[in-house]
Amino acid sequence: MAVADIINHGHNERQFSFEVLPPLKGTGTEKLFADIAKLCELNPAFINITTHHSEYVYRELSDGRYERQRIRRRPGTIAVAAAIQQRFGVTVQPHIICSGATVEDIEYELLDLQFLGLNDLLLLRGDKAKDDSTFKPTPGGHTHTTDLIRQVNRFNEGFFADGTPIKNPGQKFNYGVACYPEKHEEAPNLERDMEYLKQKQELGAQYAVTQLFYDNQKYFDFVEKARNMGITIPIIPGIKPLAKLSQLTVVPKTFHCDIPEPLAREIVKCKTDDDARRLGIEWTTNQCLDLYSHGICDIHFYTIGAVDSVVEIVKRLRVQS
């Protein structure tokens, strides 16, 4: 069943989905599959797999000069997605991003996914490169998610990016997109950011998953505003429990979201990462229960660095709700 159908079919049923990260280059899949096994015990609706663009690193030469090289630290999103689906029998959804990819690269990704029978995608622009102050599209690549959507739509219609007909088009792709209750960092304001979301819906996005947030009211306000603007697709809340003391400052900087003052006040009382992890479990459990009380049934967890916390939270939710 496609992710969009899972979301709509389970409209009145409480269900969870999870996001996982491919392993670093050369580290193998043992830990990832151990984490997936834990998550699959919770009967997830689907699991999505992130992808990351290549990065530049500098290697010192024998003469003291430095050579810039482009490397990809976390390859294998499509292969990992296929392995998870084959090994665990769960619906998977790889990320496809503009960042670091040409139109041709994306076209081959779509072909590989069709060969593997993976037809659910999350379409994203992707983050800017670490050393860039603003997003810079790859030469021959896309600048915006809407451009990526148009390419996937064209592929679904039976045409390659250069207009050549696809002899055997195969099964069409279903896709969702991201959205930002506290606005994307590069958007001038929330209203303009939501206009972009509406464009994605008009182009064919079937649902949206939010960036993580810790203040439910911001999510509720965002959804209300979206509905008033004519955005009708499901908007799935994305949640990530705090798991370390350092996240008090790292999370707002990395994900461009606020830590509510009541949560910040409690974090500074924590003495160890274990204290912070327990607090994160408590806060996130209550956050999810509040979402339930407002009629929200689908919750998406960002599990990176917090798999055990997420497992504990889901178990608590099933007891308390």
Coordinates of C-alpha atoms in Angstrom, one line a residue:
M1 CA 0.0 0.0 0.0
A2 CA 1.3 3.5 -0.9
V3 CA 2.2 5.8 2.0
A4 CA -0.5 8.2 0.9
D5 CA -3.0 5.4 1.1
I6 CA -1.7 4.3 4.5
I7 CA -2.2 7.8 5.8
N8 CA -5.7 8.1 4.5
H9 CA -6.7 4.6 5.2
G10 CA -5.6 4.9 8.8
H11 CA -7.3 8.3 9.2
N12 CA -9.0 7.3 12.5
E13 CA -6.3 4.9 13.7
R14 CA -3.2 5.9 15.6
Q15 CA -0.1 5.0 13.7
F16 CA 3.6 5.8 13.7
S17 CA 6.2 6.3 11.1
F18 CA 10.0 6.7 11.5
E19 CA 12.9 8.3 9.8
V20 CA 16.3 6.7 9.8
L21 CA 19.7 7.7 8.6
P22 CA 22.0 5.5 6.3
P23 CA 25.2 4.5 7.9
L24 CA 28.4 6.4 7.4
K25 CA 30.6 5.2 4.5
G26 CA 32.4 2.1 5.5
T27 CA 30.7 1.4 8.8
G28 CA 28.3 -1.3 7.6
T29 CA 24.6 -1.8 8.3
E30 CA 24.7 -3.9 11.5
K31 CA 23.7 -1.1 13.8
L32 CA 21.2 0.3 11.4
F33 CA 19.4 -3.1 11.0
A34 CA 19.5 -3.6 14.7
D35 CA 17.7 -0.3 15.2
I36 CA 15.2 -1.1 12.4
A37 CA 14.4 -4.4 14.1
K38 CA 13.6 -2.5 17.3
L39 CA 11.4 0.0 15.4
C40 CA 9.6 -2.8 13.4
E41 CA 8.5 -4.4 16.7
L42 CA 6.3 -1.2 17.0
N43 CA 4.5 -2.0 13.7
P44 CA 5.3 1.2 11.8
A45 CA 3.1 2.5 9.0
F46 CA 6.3 3.2 7.0
I47 CA 10.0 4.0 7.4
N48 CA 11.7 6.7 5.4
I49 CA 15.4 6.9 4.7
T50 CA 17.3 10.2 4.5
T51 CA 19.9 11.1 1.9
H52 CA 22.7 13.6 2.0
H53 CA 24.6 15.4 -0.7
S54 CA 28.3 15.1 -1.2
E55 CA 30.6 17.3 0.8
Y56 CA 33.9 18.9 0.1
V57 CA 36.9 17.9 2.3
Y58 CA 40.5 19.1 2.1
R59 CA 43.4 16.7 1.8
E60 CA 46.9 17.9 2.5
L61 CA 49.4 17.2 -0.2
S62 CA 53.1 16.3 0.2
D63 CA 54.1 19.8 -0.7
G64 CA 51.9 21.4 2.0
R65 CA 49.2 22.5 -0.3
Y66 CA 45.6 21.4 0.1
E67 CA 43.4 19.7 -2.5
R68 CA 39.7 19.9 -2.3
Q69 CA 37.9 16.6 -2.9
R70 CA 34.2 15.8 -3.1
I71 CA 33.1 12.9 -1.0
R72 CA 29.8 11.4 0.0
R73 CA 29.7 10.4 3.6
R74 CA 26.4 8.5 3.7
P75 CA 25.8 6.7 0.4
G76 CA 23.3 4.0 -0.2
T77 CA 19.8 5.5 0.5
I78 CA 18.2 3.5 -2.3
A79 CA 20.0 0.3 -1.5
V80 CA 19.3 0.7 2.2
A81 CA 15.6 1.3 1.5
A82 CA 15.4 -1.9 -0.7
A83 CA 17.2 -3.9 2.0
I84 CA 14.9 -2.7 4.7
Q85 CA 11.8 -3.6 2.7
Q86 CA 13.1 -7.0 1.7
R87 CA 14.4 -7.9 5.2
F88 CA 11.6 -6.5 7.3
G89 CA 8.6 -6.3 5.0
V90 CA 7.8 -2.7 5.9
T91 CA 6.8 0.0 3.5
V92 CA 9.8 2.3 2.8
Q93 CA 10.2 5.8 1.5
P94 CA 13.6 7.0 0.4
H95 CA 14.3 10.7 0.2
I96 CA 15.1 12.2 -3.2
I97 CA 16.8 15.6 -3.1
C98 CA 17.9 18.3 -5.4
S99 CA 21.1 19.1 -3.5
G100 CA 24.2 17.5 -4.9
A101 CA 22.4 15.9 -7.8
T102 CA 22.0 16.7 -11.5
V103 CA 18.7 16.1 -13.4
E104 CA 20.4 13.0 -14.9
D105 CA 21.4 11.7 -11.5
I106 CA 17.8 12.0 -10.3
E107 CA 16.6 10.2 -13.5
Y108 CA 18.8 7.2 -12.8
E109 CA 17.7 7.2 -9.2
L110 CA 14.1 7.0 -10.4
L111 CA 15.0 4.1 -12.8
D112 CA 16.8 2.2 -10.0
L113 CA 13.8 2.7 -7.7
Q114 CA 11.4 1.4 -10.4
F115 CA 13.6 -1.7 -10.9
L116 CA 13.4 -2.4 -7.1
G117 CA 9.7 -1.8 -7.0
L118 CA 10.0 1.2 -4.6
N119 CA 7.4 3.7 -5.6
D120 CA 7.1 6.0 -2.5
L121 CA 9.3 9.1 -2.3
L122 CA 9.8 12.1 -0.1
L123 CA 10.8 14.9 -2.4
L124 CA 13.0 17.6 -0.9
R125 CA 15.4 20.4 -1.9
G126 CA 18.0 19.2 0.6
D127 CA 20.3 21.2 2.8
K128 CA 22.8 23.7 1.6
A129 CA 26.4 22.5 1.5
K130 CA 28.2 22.9 4.8
D131 CA 30.6 25.6 3.5
D132 CA 28.0 27.5 1.6
S133 CA 26.2 30.5 3.1
T134 CA 23.1 29.9 0.9
F135 CA 21.9 27.0 -1.2
K136 CA 23.7 26.6 -4.5
P137 CA 22.2 24.2 -7.0
T138 CA 24.4 21.6 -8.6
P139 CA 25.2 22.6 -12.2
G140 CA 22.7 20.7 -14.3
G141 CA 20.5 20.2 -11.2
H142 CA 17.3 21.7 -9.6
T143 CA 17.0 24.9 -7.5
H144 CA 13.7 24.2 -5.9
T145 CA 11.6 21.2 -4.8
T146 CA 8.9 22.3 -7.2
D147 CA 11.4 21.7 -10.1
L148 CA 12.1 18.2 -8.7
I149 CA 8.4 17.5 -8.5
R150 CA 7.9 18.5 -12.1
Q151 CA 10.7 16.1 -13.1
V152 CA 9.0 13.2 -11.2
N153 CA 5.6 14.2 -12.7
R154 CA 7.1 14.1 -16.2
F155 CA 8.7 10.7 -15.5
N156 CA 5.3 9.5 -14.3
E157 CA 3.8 10.8 -17.6
G158 CA 6.2 8.6 -19.5
F159 CA 9.0 11.0 -20.5
F160 CA 12.6 11.4 -19.6
A161 CA 13.8 14.9 -18.7
D162 CA 15.0 15.5 -22.2
G163 CA 11.5 14.8 -23.6
T164 CA 12.4 11.3 -24.9
P165 CA 9.4 8.9 -24.4
I166 CA 10.0 6.0 -22.0
K167 CA 9.2 2.8 -23.8
N168 CA 7.9 1.0 -20.7
P169 CA 6.9 3.7 -18.2
G170 CA 6.3 1.3 -15.3
Q171 CA 4.5 2.0 -12.1
K172 CA 4.1 5.7 -11.2
F173 CA 5.7 7.3 -8.1
N174 CA 3.7 8.6 -5.2
Y175 CA 5.3 11.3 -3.1
G176 CA 5.1 13.6 -0.2
V177 CA 7.0 16.8 0.7
A178 CA 8.3 18.6 3.8
C179 CA 6.8 21.7 5.5
Y180 CA 7.9 24.0 8.3
P181 CA 5.6 25.1 11.1
E182 CA 8.2 27.7 12.1
K183 CA 9.1 28.5 8.5
H184 CA 12.0 27.4 6.4
E185 CA 15.2 29.2 7.4
E186 CA 15.5 30.8 3.9
A187 CA 11.9 31.9 3.6
P188 CA 11.2 35.6 4.1
N189 CA 8.1 34.9 6.2
L190 CA 5.8 32.0 7.1
E191 CA 3.1 33.2 4.6
R192 CA 5.5 33.0 1.7
D193 CA 6.8 29.6 2.9
M194 CA 3.2 28.3 3.0
E195 CA 2.6 29.5 -0.6
Y196 CA 5.4 27.2 -1.6
L197 CA 3.7 24.3 0.2
K198 CA 0.5 25.2 -1.7
Q199 CA 2.4 25.1 -5.0
K200 CA 3.7 21.6 -4.1
Q201 CA 0.1 20.4 -3.4
E202 CA -1.1 21.9 -6.7
L203 CA 1.7 20.0 -8.5
G204 CA 0.7 16.7 -7.0
A205 CA 2.1 16.3 -3.5
Q206 CA -0.2 13.9 -1.6
Y207 CA 0.9 14.8 2.0
A208 CA 3.4 16.8 3.9
V209 CA 5.6 15.9 6.9
T210 CA 6.6 18.8 9.2
Q211 CA 10.1 19.7 10.4
L212 CA 10.5 18.8 14.0
F213 CA 8.9 21.1 16.7
Y214 CA 8.5 21.1 20.4
D215 CA 5.6 23.5 20.8
N216 CA 2.4 21.9 19.6
Q217 CA 0.6 25.2 19.4
K218 CA 2.9 26.2 16.5
Y219 CA 1.8 23.1 14.7
F220 CA -1.9 23.7 15.4
D221 CA -1.6 27.3 14.2
F222 CA 0.3 26.2 11.1
V223 CA -2.4 23.6 10.1
E224 CA -5.2 26.1 10.7
K225 CA -3.5 28.6 8.5
A226 CA -2.8 26.0 5.8
R227 CA -6.4 25.0 5.7
N228 CA -7.5 28.6 5.4
M229 CA -5.2 29.0 2.5
G230 CA -6.7 26.0 0.7
I231 CA -4.0 23.5 1.6
T232 CA -6.0 20.2 2.1
I233 CA -3.4 17.5 2.0
P234 CA -2.6 15.6 5.3
I235 CA 0.1 17.4 7.4
I236 CA 1.9 14.9 9.5
P237 CA 3.6 16.2 12.7
G238 CA 7.3 15.4 12.8
I239 CA 8.6 14.8 16.3
K240 CA 12.1 14.2 17.8
P241 CA 12.8 13.6 21.5
L242 CA 15.7 15.5 23.0
A243 CA 18.4 13.0 24.0
K244 CA 21.4 15.0 25.0
L245 CA 22.2 18.1 27.1
S246 CA 23.9 19.7 24.0
Q247 CA 20.7 19.7 22.1
L248 CA 19.4 22.6 24.0
T249 CA 21.6 24.8 21.7
V250 CA 22.3 22.4 18.8
V251 CA 18.7 21.6 17.9
P252 CA 17.5 25.3 17.5
K253 CA 20.6 26.0 15.4
T254 CA 20.4 22.9 13.2
F255 CA 16.7 22.7 12.7
H256 CA 15.7 26.3 13.1
C257 CA 13.0 25.7 15.7
D258 CA 12.4 27.1 19.2
I259 CA 12.7 25.2 22.4
P260 CA 9.7 26.3 24.5
E261 CA 10.7 28.0 27.8
P262 CA 9.2 25.4 30.1
L263 CA 11.3 22.7 28.3
A264 CA 14.4 24.9 28.3
R265 CA 14.0 25.5 32.0
E266 CA 13.9 21.8 32.7
I267 CA 16.9 21.0 30.4
V268 CA 19.2 23.4 32.3
K269 CA 18.4 21.5 35.5
C270 CA 19.7 18.3 33.9
K271 CA 23.2 17.2 35.1
T272 CA 23.9 14.4 32.6
D273 CA 22.8 13.2 29.1
D274 CA 20.8 10.4 30.9
D275 CA 18.8 13.1 32.7
A276 CA 18.2 14.9 29.4
R277 CA 17.1 11.7 27.7
R278 CA 14.6 11.0 30.5
L279 CA 13.3 14.5 30.2
G280 CA 13.0 14.1 26.4
I281 CA 10.9 11.0 26.8
E282 CA 8.6 12.7 29.3
W283 CA 8.2 15.8 27.2
T284 CA 7.6 14.0 23.9
T285 CA 5.2 11.5 25.4
N286 CA 3.1 14.4 26.7
Q287 CA 3.5 16.2 23.4
C288 CA 2.1 13.2 21.5
L289 CA -0.8 12.8 24.0
D290 CA -1.7 16.4 23.4
L291 CA -1.7 15.8 19.6
Y292 CA -4.0 12.8 20.2
S293 CA -6.3 15.0 22.2
H294 CA -6.6 17.3 19.2
G295 CA -7.5 14.4 16.9
I296 CA -4.1 13.8 15.3
C297 CA -3.6 10.1 14.6
D298 CA -0.4 10.0 12.5
I299 CA 2.9 10.9 14.2
H300 CA 6.3 10.7 12.4
F301 CA 9.4 10.3 14.6
Y302 CA 12.9 11.5 13.7
T303 CA 14.8 8.7 15.3
I304 CA 18.4 9.7 14.6
G305 CA 20.4 9.4 17.9
A306 CA 17.2 8.6 19.8
V307 CA 15.9 5.1 18.7
D308 CA 15.7 3.8 22.3
S309 CA 13.9 6.9 23.4
V310 CA 11.4 6.6 20.5
V311 CA 10.7 2.9 21.4
E312 CA 10.1 3.9 25.0
I313 CA 7.8 6.7 24.0
V314 CA 5.7 4.6 21.7
K315 CA 5.3 1.9 24.4
R316 CA 4.2 4.5 26.9
L317 CA 1.7 6.0 24.4
R318 CA 0.1 2.6 23.8
V319 CA -0.4 2.2 27.5
Q320 CA -1.6 5.7 28.3
S321 CA -3.8 6.4 25.3

